[in-house]
Short mmCIF file of C-alpha atoms in Angstrom, two decimals:
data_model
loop_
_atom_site.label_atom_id
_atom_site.label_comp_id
_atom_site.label_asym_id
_atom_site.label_seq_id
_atom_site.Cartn_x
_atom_site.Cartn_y
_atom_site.Cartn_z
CA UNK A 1 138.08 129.55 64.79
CA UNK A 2 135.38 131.96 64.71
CA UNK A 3 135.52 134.49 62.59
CA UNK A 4 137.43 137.66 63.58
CA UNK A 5 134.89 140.50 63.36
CA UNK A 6 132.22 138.53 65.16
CA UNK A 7 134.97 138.11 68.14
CA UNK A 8 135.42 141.70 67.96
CA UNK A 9 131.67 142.52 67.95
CA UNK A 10 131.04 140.76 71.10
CA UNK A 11 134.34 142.22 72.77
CA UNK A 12 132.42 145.83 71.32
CA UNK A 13 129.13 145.15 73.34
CA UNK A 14 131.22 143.86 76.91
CA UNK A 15 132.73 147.52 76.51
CA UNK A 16 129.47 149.38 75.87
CA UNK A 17 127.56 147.04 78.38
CA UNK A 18 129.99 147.79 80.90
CA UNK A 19 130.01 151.80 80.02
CA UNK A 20 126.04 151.78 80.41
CA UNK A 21 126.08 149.64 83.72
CA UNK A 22 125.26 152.15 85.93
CA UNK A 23 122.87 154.21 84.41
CA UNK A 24 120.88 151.28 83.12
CA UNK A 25 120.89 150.00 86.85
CA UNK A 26 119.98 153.86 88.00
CA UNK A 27 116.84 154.20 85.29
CA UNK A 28 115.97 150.36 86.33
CA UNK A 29 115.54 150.87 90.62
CA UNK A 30 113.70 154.47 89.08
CA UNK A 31 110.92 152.53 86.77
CA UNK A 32 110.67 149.71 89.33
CA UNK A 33 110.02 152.10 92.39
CA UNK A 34 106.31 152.91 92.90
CA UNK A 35 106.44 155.59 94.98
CA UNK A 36 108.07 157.65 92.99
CA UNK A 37 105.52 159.60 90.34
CA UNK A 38 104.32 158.24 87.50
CA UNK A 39 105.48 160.84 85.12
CA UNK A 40 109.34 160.54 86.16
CA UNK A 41 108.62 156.42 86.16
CA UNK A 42 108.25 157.14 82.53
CA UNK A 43 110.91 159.97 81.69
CA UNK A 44 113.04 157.09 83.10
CA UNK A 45 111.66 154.43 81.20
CA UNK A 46 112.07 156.96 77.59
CA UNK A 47 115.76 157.18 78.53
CA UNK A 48 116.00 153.42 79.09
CA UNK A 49 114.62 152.82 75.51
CA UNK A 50 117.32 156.07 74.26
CA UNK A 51 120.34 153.67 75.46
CA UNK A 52 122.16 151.76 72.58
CA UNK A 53 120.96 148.58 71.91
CA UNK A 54 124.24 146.56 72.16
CA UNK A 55 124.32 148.38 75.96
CA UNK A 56 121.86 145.57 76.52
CA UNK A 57 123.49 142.68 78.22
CA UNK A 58 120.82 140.16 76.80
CA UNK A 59 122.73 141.11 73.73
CA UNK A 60 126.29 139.43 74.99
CA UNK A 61 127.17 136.34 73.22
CA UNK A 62 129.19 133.57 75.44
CA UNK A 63 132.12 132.65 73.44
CA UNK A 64 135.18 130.42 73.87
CA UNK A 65 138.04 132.85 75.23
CA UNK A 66 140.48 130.78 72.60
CA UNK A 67 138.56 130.02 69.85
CA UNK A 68 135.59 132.40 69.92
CA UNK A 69 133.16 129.15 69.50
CA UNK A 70 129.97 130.93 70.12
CA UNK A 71 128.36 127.26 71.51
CA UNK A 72 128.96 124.57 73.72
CA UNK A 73 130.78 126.90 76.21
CA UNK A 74 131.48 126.22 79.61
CA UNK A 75 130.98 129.30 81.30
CA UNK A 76 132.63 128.35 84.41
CA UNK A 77 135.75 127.87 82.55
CA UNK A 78 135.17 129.96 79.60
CA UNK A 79 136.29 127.68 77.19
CA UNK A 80 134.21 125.93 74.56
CA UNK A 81 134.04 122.12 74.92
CA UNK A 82 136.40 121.10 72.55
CA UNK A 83 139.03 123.06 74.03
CA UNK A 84 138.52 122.23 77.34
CA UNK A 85 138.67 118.53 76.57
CA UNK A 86 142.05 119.35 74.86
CA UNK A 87 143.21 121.51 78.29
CA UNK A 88 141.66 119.03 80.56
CA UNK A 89 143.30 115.63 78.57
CA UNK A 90 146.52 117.21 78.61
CA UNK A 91 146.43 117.77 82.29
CA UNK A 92 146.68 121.28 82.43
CA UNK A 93 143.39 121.87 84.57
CA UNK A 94 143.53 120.58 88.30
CA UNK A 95 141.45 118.62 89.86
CA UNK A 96 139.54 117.27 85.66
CA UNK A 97 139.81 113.87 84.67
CA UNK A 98 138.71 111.93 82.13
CA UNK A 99 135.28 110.28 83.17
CA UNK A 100 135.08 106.57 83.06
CA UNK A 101 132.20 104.33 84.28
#
């Protein structure tokens, strides 16, 4: 188990990258639109840089939904790999079996 106030952190920075969403998006189309002038390009491109960093999403952190493993998670199940084998042996997940060649 990971520990608590790392979990927390990340769950901290989904909030805040959510909150900023649309303004980051907003400020983004503005600095990446050419024929707007070059002096509002970069009023929008000061107030990018004035965000928080944790509004980032490059800052997110993929974790395990039930253990908070920050590595070897599957994101399309959002469960690290140990506790998706777990899950997956027990038969809980249709349609995953174990693989056998």
């Amino acid at each position: 188990m990971a520990k608590l106030s790392l979990i927390n952190r990340n769950l901290k920075r989904k909030r805040m990258v959510d909150k900023y969403a649309d303004k980051r998006a907003r400020l983004i189309s503005t600095i990446c639109n050419y024929t707007i002038p070059i002096e509002k390009r970069n009023e929008a491109r000061i107030a990018l840089q004035m965000l928080p960093r944790n509004a980032s999403p490059v800052r997110l952190r993929n974790r395990c939904e039930l253990t908070g493993r920050p590595r070897g998670v599957y994101s399309k199940f959002g469960l690290g790999r140990i506790k998706l084998r777990e899950i997956a042996m027990s038969g809980k997940i249709p349609g995953i079996t174990k693989a056998s060649w």
